[in-house]
PDB file of C-alpha atoms in Angstrom:
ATOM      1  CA  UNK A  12       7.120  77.708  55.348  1.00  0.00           C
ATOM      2  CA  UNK A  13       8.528  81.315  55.971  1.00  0.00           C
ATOM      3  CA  UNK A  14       6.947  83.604  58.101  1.00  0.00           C
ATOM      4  CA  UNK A  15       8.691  86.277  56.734  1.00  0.00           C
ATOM      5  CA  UNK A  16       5.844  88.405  55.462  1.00  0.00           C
ATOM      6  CA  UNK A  17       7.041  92.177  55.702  1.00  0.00           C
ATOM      7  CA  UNK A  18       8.302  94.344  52.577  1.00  0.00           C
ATOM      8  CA  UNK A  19      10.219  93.110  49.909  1.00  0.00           C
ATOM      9  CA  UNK A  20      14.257  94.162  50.383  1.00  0.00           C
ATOM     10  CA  UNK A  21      15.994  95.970  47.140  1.00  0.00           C
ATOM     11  CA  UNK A  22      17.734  93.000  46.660  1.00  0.00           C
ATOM     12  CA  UNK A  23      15.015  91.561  45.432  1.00  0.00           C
ATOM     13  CA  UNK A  24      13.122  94.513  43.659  1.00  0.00           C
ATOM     14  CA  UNK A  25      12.626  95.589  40.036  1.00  0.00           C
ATOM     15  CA  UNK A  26      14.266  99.125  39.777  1.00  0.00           C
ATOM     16  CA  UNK A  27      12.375  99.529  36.337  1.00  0.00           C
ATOM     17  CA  UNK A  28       8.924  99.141  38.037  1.00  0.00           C
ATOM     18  CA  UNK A  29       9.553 100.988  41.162  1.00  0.00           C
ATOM     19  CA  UNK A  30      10.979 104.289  38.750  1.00  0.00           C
ATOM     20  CA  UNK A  31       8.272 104.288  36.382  1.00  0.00           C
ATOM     21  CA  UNK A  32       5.970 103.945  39.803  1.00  0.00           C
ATOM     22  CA  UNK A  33       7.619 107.371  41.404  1.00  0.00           C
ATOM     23  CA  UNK A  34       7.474 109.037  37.746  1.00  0.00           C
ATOM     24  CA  UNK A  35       3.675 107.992  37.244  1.00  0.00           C
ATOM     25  CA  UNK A  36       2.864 109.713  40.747  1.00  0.00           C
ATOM     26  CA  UNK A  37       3.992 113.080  40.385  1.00  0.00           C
ATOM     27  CA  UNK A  38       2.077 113.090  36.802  1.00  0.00           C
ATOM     28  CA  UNK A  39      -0.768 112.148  38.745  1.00  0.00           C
ATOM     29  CA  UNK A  40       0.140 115.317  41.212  1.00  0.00           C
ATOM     30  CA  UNK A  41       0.099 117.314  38.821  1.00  0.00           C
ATOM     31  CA  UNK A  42      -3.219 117.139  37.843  1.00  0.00           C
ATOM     32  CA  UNK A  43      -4.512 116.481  41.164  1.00  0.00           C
ATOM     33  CA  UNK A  44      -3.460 120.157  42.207  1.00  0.00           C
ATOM     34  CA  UNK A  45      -6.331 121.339  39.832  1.00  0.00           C
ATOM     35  CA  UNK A  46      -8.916 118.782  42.338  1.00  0.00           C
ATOM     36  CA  UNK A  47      -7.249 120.471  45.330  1.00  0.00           C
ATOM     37  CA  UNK A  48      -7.379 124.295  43.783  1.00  0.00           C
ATOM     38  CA  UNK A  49     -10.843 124.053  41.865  1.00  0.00           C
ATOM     39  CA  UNK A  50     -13.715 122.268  41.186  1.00  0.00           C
ATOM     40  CA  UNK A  51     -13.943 118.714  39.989  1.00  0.00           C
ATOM     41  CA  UNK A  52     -15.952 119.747  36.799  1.00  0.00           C
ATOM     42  CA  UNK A  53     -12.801 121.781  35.720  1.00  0.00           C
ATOM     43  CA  UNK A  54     -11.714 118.802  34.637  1.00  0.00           C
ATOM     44  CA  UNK A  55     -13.869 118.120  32.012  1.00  0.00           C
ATOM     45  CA  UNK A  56     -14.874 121.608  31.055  1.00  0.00           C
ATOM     46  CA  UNK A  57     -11.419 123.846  31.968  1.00  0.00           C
ATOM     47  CA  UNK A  58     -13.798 127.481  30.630  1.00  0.00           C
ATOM     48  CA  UNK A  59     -16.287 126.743  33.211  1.00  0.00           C
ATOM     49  CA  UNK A  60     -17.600 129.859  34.168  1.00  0.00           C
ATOM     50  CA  UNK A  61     -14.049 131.696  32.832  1.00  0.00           C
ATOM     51  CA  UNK A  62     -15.835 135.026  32.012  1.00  0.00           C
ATOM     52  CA  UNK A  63     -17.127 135.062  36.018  1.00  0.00           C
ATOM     53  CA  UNK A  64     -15.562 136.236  38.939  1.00  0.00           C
ATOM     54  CA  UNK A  65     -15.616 132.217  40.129  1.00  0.00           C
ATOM     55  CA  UNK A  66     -11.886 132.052  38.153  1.00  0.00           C
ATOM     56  CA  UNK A  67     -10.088 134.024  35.889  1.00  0.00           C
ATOM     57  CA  UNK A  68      -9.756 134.117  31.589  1.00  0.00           C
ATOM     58  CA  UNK A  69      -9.495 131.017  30.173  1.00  0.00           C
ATOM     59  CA  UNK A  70      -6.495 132.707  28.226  1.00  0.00           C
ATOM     60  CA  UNK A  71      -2.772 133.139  28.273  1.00  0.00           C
ATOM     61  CA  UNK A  72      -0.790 131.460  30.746  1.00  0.00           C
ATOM     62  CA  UNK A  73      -4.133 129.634  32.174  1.00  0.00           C
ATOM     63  CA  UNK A  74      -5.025 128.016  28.783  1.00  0.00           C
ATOM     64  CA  UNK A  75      -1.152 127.238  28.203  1.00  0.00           C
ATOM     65  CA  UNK A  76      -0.857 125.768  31.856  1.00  0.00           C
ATOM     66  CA  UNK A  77      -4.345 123.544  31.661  1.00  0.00           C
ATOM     67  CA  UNK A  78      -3.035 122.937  27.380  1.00  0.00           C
ATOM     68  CA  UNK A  79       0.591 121.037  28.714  1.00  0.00           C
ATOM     69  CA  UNK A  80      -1.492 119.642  31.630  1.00  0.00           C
ATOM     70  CA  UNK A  81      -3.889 117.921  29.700  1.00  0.00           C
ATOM     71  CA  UNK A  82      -2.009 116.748  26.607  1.00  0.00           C
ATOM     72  CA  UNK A  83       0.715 115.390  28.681  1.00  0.00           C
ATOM     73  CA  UNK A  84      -0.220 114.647  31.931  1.00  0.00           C
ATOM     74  CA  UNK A  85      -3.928 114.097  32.167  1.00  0.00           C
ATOM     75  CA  UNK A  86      -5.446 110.463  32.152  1.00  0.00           C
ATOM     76  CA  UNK A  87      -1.907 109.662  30.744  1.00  0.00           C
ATOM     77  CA  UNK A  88       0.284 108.777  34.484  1.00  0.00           C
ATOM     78  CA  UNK A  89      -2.842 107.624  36.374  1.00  0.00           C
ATOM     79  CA  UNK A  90      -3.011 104.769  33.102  1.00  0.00           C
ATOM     80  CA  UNK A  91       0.858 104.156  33.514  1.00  0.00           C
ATOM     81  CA  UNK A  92       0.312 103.929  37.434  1.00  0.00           C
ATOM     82  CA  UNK A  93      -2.845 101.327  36.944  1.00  0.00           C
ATOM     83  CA  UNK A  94      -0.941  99.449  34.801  1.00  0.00           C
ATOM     84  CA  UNK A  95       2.014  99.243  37.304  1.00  0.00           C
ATOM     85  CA  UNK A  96      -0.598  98.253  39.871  1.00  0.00           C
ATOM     86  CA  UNK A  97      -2.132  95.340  37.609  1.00  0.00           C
ATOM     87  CA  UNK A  98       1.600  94.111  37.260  1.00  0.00           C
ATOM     88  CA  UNK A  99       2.410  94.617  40.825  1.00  0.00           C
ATOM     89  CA  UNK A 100      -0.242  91.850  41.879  1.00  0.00           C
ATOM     90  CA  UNK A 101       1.290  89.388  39.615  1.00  0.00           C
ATOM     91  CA  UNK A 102       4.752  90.248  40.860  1.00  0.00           C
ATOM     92  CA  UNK A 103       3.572  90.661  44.812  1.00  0.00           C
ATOM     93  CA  UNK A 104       2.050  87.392  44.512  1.00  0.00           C
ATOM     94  CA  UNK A 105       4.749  85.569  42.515  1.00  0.00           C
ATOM     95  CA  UNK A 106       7.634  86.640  45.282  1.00  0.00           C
ATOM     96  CA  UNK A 107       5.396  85.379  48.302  1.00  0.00           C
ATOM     97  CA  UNK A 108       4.584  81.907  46.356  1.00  0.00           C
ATOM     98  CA  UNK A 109       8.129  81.241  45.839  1.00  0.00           C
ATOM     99  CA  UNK A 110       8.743  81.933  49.456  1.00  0.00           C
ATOM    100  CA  UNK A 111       6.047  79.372  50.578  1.00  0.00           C
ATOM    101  CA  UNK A 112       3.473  81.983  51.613  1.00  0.00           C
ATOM    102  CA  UNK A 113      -0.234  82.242  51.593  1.00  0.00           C
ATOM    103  CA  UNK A 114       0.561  84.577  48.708  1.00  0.00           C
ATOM    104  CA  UNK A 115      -3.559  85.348  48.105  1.00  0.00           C
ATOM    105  CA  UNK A 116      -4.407  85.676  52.245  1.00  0.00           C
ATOM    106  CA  UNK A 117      -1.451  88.230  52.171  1.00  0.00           C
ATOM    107  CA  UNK A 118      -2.729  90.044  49.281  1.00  0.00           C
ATOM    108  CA  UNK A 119      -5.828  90.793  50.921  1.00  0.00           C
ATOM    109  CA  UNK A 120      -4.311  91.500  53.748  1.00  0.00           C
ATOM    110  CA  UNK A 121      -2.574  94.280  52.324  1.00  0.00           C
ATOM    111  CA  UNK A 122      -5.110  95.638  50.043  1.00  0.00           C
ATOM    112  CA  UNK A 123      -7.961  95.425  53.246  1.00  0.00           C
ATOM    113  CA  UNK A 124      -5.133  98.069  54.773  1.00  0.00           C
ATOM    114  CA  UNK A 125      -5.347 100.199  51.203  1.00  0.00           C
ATOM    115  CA  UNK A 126      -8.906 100.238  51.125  1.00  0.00           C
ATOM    116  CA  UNK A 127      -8.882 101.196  54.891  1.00  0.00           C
ATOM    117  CA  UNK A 128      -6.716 103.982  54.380  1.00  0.00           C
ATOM    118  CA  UNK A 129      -8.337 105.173  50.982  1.00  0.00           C
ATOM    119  CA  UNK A 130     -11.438 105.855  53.236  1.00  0.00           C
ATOM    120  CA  UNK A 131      -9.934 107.416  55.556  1.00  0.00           C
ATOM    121  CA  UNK A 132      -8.304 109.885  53.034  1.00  0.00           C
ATOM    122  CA  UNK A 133     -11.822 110.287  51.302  1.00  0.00           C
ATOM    123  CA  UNK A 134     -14.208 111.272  53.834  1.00  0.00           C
ATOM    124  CA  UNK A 135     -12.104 112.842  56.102  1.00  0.00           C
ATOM    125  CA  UNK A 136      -9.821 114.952  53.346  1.00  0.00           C
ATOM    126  CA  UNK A 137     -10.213 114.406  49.455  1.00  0.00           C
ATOM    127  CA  UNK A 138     -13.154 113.474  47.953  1.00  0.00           C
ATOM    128  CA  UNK A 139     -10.911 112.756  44.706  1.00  0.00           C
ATOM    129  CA  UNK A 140      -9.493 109.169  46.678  1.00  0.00           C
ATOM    130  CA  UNK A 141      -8.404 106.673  44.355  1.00  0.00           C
ATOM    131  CA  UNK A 142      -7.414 104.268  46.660  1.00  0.00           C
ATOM    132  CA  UNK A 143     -10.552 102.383  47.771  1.00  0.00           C
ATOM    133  CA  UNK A 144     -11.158 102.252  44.011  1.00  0.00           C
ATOM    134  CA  UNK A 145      -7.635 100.732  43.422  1.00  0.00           C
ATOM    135  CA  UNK A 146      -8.194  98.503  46.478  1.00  0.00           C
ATOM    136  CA  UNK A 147     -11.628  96.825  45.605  1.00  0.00           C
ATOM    137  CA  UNK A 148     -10.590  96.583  41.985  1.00  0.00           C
ATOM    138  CA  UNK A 149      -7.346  94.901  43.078  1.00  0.00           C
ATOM    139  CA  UNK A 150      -9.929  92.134  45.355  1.00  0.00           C
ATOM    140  CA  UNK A 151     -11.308  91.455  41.782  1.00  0.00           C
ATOM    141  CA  UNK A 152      -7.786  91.238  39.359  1.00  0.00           C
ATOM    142  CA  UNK A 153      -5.712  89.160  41.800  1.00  0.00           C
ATOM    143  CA  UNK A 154      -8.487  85.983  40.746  1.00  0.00           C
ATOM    144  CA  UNK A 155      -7.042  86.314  37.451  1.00  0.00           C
ATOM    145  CA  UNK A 156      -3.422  85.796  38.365  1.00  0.00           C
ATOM    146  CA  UNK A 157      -3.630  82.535  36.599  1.00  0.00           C
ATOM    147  CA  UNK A 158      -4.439  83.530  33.339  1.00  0.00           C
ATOM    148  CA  UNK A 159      -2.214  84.383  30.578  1.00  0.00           C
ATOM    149  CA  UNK A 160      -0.970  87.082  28.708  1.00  0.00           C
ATOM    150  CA  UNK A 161      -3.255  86.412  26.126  1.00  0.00           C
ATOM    151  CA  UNK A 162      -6.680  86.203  28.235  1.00  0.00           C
ATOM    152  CA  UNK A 163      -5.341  88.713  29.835  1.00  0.00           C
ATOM    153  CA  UNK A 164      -5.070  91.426  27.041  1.00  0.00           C
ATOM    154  CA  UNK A 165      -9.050  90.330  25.780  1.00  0.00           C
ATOM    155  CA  UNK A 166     -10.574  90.731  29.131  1.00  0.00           C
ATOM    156  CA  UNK A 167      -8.711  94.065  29.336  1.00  0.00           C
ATOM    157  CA  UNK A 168      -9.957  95.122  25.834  1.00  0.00           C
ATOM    158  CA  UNK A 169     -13.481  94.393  26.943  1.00  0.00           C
ATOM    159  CA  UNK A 170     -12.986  96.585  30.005  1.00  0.00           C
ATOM    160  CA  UNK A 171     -11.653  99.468  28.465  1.00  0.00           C
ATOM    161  CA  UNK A 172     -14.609  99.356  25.768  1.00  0.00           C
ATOM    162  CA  UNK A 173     -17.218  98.935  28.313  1.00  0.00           C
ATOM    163  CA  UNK A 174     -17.698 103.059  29.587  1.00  0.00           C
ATOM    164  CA  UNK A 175     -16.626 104.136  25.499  1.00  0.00           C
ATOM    165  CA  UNK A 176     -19.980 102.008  24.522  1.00  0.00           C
ATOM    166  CA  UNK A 177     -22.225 103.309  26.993  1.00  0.00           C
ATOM    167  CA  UNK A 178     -21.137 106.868  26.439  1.00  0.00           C
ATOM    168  CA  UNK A 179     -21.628 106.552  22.528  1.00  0.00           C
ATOM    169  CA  UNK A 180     -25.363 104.660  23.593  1.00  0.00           C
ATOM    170  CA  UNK A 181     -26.053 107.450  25.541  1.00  0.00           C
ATOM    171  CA  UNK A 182     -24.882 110.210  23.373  1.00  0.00           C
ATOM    172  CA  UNK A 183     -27.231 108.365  20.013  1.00  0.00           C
ATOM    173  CA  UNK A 184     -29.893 108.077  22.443  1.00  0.00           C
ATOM    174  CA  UNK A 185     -29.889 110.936  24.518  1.00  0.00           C
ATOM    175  CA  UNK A 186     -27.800 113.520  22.995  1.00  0.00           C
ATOM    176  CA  UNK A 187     -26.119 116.139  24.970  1.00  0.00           C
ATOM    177  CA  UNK A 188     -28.102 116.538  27.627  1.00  0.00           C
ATOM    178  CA  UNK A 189     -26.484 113.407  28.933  1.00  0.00           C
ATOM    179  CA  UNK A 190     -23.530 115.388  30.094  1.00  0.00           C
ATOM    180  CA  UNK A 191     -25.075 119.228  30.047  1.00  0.00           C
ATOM    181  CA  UNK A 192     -25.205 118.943  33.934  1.00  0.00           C
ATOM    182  CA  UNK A 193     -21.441 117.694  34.566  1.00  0.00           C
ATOM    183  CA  UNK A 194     -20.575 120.187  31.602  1.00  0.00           C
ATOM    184  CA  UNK A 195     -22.063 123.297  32.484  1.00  0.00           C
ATOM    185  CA  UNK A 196     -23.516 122.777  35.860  1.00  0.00           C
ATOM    186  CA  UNK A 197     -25.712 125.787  37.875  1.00  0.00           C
ATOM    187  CA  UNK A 198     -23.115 128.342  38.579  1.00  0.00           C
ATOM    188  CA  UNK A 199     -24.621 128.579  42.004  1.00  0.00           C
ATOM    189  CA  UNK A 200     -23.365 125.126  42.607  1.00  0.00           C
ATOM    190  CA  UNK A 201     -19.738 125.838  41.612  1.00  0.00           C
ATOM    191  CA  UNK A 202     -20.289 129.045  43.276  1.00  0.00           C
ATOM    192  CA  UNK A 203     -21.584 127.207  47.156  1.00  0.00           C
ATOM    193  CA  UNK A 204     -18.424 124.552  46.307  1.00  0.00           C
ATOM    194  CA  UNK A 205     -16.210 127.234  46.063  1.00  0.00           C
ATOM    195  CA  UNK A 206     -17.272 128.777  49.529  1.00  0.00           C
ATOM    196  CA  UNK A 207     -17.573 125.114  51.582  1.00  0.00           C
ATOM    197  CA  UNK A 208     -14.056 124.432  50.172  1.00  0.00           C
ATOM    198  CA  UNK A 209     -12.931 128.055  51.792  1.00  0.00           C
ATOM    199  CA  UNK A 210     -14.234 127.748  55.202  1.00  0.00           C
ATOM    200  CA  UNK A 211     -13.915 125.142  58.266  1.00  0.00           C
ATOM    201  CA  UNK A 212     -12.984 121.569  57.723  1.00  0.00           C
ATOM    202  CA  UNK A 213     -16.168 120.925  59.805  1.00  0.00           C
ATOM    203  CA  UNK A 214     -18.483 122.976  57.044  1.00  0.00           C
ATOM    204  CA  UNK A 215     -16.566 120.664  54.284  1.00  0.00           C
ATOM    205  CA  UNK A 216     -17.834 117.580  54.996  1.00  0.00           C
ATOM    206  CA  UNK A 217     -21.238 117.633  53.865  1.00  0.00           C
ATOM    207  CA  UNK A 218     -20.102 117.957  50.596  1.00  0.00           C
ATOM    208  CA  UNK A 219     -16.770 116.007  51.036  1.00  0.00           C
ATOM    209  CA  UNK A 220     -19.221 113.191  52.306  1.00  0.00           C
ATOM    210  CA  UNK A 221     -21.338 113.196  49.185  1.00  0.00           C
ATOM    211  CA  UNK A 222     -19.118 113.095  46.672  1.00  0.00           C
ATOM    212  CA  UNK A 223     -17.203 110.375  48.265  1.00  0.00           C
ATOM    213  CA  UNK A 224     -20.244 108.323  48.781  1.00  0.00           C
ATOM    214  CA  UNK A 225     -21.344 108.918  45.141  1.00  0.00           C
ATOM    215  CA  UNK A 226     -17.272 108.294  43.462  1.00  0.00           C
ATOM    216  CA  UNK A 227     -17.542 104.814  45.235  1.00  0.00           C
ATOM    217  CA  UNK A 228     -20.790 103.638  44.896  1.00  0.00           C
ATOM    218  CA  UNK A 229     -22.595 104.778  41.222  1.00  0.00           C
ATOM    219  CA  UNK A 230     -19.837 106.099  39.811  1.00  0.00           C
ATOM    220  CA  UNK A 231     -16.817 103.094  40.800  1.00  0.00           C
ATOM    221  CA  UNK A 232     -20.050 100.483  39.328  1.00  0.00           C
ATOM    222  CA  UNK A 233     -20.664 102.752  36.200  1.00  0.00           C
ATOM    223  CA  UNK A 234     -17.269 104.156  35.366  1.00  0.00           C
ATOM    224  CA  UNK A 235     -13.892 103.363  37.575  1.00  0.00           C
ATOM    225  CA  UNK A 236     -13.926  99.793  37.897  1.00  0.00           C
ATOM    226  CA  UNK A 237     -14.001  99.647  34.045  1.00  0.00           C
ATOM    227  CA  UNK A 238     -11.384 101.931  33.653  1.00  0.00           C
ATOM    228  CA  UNK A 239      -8.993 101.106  35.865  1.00  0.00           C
ATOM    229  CA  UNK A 240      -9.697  97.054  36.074  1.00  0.00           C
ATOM    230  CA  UNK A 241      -8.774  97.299  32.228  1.00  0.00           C
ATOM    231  CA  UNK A 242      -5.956  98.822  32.519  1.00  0.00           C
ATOM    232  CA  UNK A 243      -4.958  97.131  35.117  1.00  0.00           C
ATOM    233  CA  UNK A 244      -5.351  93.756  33.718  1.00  0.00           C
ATOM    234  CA  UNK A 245      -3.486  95.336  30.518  1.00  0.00           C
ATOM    235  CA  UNK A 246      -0.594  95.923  32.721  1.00  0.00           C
ATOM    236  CA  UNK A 247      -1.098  92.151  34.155  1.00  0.00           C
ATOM    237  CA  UNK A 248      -0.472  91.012  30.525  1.00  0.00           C
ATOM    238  CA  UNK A 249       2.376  93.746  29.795  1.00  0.00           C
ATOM    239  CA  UNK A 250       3.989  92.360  32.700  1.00  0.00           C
ATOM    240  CA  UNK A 251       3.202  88.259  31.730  1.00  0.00           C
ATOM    241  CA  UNK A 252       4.846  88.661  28.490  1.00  0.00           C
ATOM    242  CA  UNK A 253       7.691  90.481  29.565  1.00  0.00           C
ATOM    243  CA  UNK A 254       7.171  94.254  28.605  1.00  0.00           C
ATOM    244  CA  UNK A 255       7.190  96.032  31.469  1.00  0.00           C
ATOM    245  CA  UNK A 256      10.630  93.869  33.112  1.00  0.00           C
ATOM    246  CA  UNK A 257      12.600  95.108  30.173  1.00  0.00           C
ATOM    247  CA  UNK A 258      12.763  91.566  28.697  1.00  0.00           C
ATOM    248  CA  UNK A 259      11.578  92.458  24.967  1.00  0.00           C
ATOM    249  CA  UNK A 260      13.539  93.703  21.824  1.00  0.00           C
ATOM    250  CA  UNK A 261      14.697  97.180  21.640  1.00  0.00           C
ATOM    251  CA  UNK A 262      12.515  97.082  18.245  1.00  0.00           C
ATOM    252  CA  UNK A 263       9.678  96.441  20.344  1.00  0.00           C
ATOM    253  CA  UNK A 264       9.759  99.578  22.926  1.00  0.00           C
ATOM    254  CA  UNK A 265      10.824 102.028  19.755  1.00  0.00           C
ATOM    255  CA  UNK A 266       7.863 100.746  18.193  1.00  0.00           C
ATOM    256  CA  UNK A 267       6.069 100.905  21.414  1.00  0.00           C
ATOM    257  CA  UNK A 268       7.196 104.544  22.003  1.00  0.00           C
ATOM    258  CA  UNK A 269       6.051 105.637  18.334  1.00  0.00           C
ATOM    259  CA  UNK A 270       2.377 104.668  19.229  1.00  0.00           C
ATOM    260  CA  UNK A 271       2.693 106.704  22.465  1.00  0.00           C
ATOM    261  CA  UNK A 272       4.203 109.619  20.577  1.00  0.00           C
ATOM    262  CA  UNK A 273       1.225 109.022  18.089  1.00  0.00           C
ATOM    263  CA  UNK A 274      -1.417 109.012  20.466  1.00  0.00           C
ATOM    264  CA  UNK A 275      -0.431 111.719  22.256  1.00  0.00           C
ATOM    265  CA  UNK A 276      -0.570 114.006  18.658  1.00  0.00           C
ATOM    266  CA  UNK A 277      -4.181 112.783  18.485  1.00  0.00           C
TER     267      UNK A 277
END
């Protein structure tokens, strides 16, 4: 058995994987500046408060520069990335079991080191972390590794419908004061973020802390582990059946690229 246990050479790497990796991230940048520049809630409501001295219009080349940011660019790369990640346990885990390795062990090995770092990143910098979510939903995926393409794609569908369900349940049941608080919350509040996020790193933390706590706790249980396991385990299946190592018919991508093109229009 090999001992050899450190990264894999680029010999042995997929080049198609590893580009659309470094493409997905700086799409992800991109809308992560708006995290580091403004408050979270921006994201779901981009005229918070526009008509206030908390940010300017919500016209010109602000709604043209959120416009191209969201159509193209938001919740589109972080999916692509996910699904890279999904595919990346399958692939991490194939290369180490044809080596002889403890393939699993080393797996959570690595991703103990992710989720390590991910905290580290959350409370002591961002709040808006994504690695401790990618990290505990990557403990869950890699017990999967044995199932095909098939099972792979239906566990992923029921994932992704999972948050979509609750949010229609709640919206039939409870209307729009479900949301009226993330939506339009107390301008105060955006008001005392804005402040905290413009003095000390020391004055930070109490709301750095908070918001960390709550993205990993309630809201990875209620919302991210959904998300991202689905599409995650979609990109487990992508990758099973040969999509994402280039393997299918040119018919297939074109075909493939028409539904992005599609969904991108709606």
């Amino acid at each position: 058995m090999t001992r050899d246990a450190g990264p894999t050479p680029p010999s042995e790497r997929i080049v198609s994987l590893d580009a659309l990796r470094g493409f997905a991230l700086l799409g992800i940048f991109l809308i992560n500046v708006w995290v580091f520049a403004m408050p979270e809630q921006t994201l779901l409501n981009p005229n918070i408060y526009a008509d206030s001295t908390v940010y300017g219009e919500f016209t010109g080349a602000n709604y043209w520069a959120w416009f191209v940011g969201h159509v193209f660019a938001q919740s589109k790369f972080i999916t692509l990335f996910s699904a890279l990640f999904g595919a990346g346990v399958l692939l991490f885990v194939e290369s180490k079991q044809e080596k002889g390795q403890d393939a699993v062990r080393l797996h959570y090995r690595r991703t103990a080191i992710l989720v390590a770092i991910g905290l580290a990143h959350a409370y002591l910098l961002w709040y808006g972390d994504i690695l401790v979510a990618y990290g505990l939903t990557g403990l869950f995926i890699v017990t999967l590794r044995d199932w095909d393409a098939k099972r792979l794609a239906g566990l992923a569908a029921v994932f992704l419908a999972f948050v979509p369900l609750l949010e229609l349940f709640a919206a039939v049941t409870v209307g729009g004061e479900a949301i009226a608080g993330q939506w339009t919350p107390p301008e105060a509040a955006i008001r005392q973020e804005v402040a905290t996020y413009r003095s000390g790193w020391i004055e930070q933390m109490s709301h750095r802390v908070s918001s960390t706590f709550q993205r990993q706790t309630t809201g990875f249980i209620g919302s991210s582990f959904w998300r991202i396991g689905g599409v995650m385990l979609l990109g487990m299946a992508l990758y099973r059946n040969g999509v994402l190592t280039g393997e299918r018919s040119d018919r297939l991508y074109r075909r493939l690229v028409g539904l992005g093109v599609g969904g991108v229009a709606l």
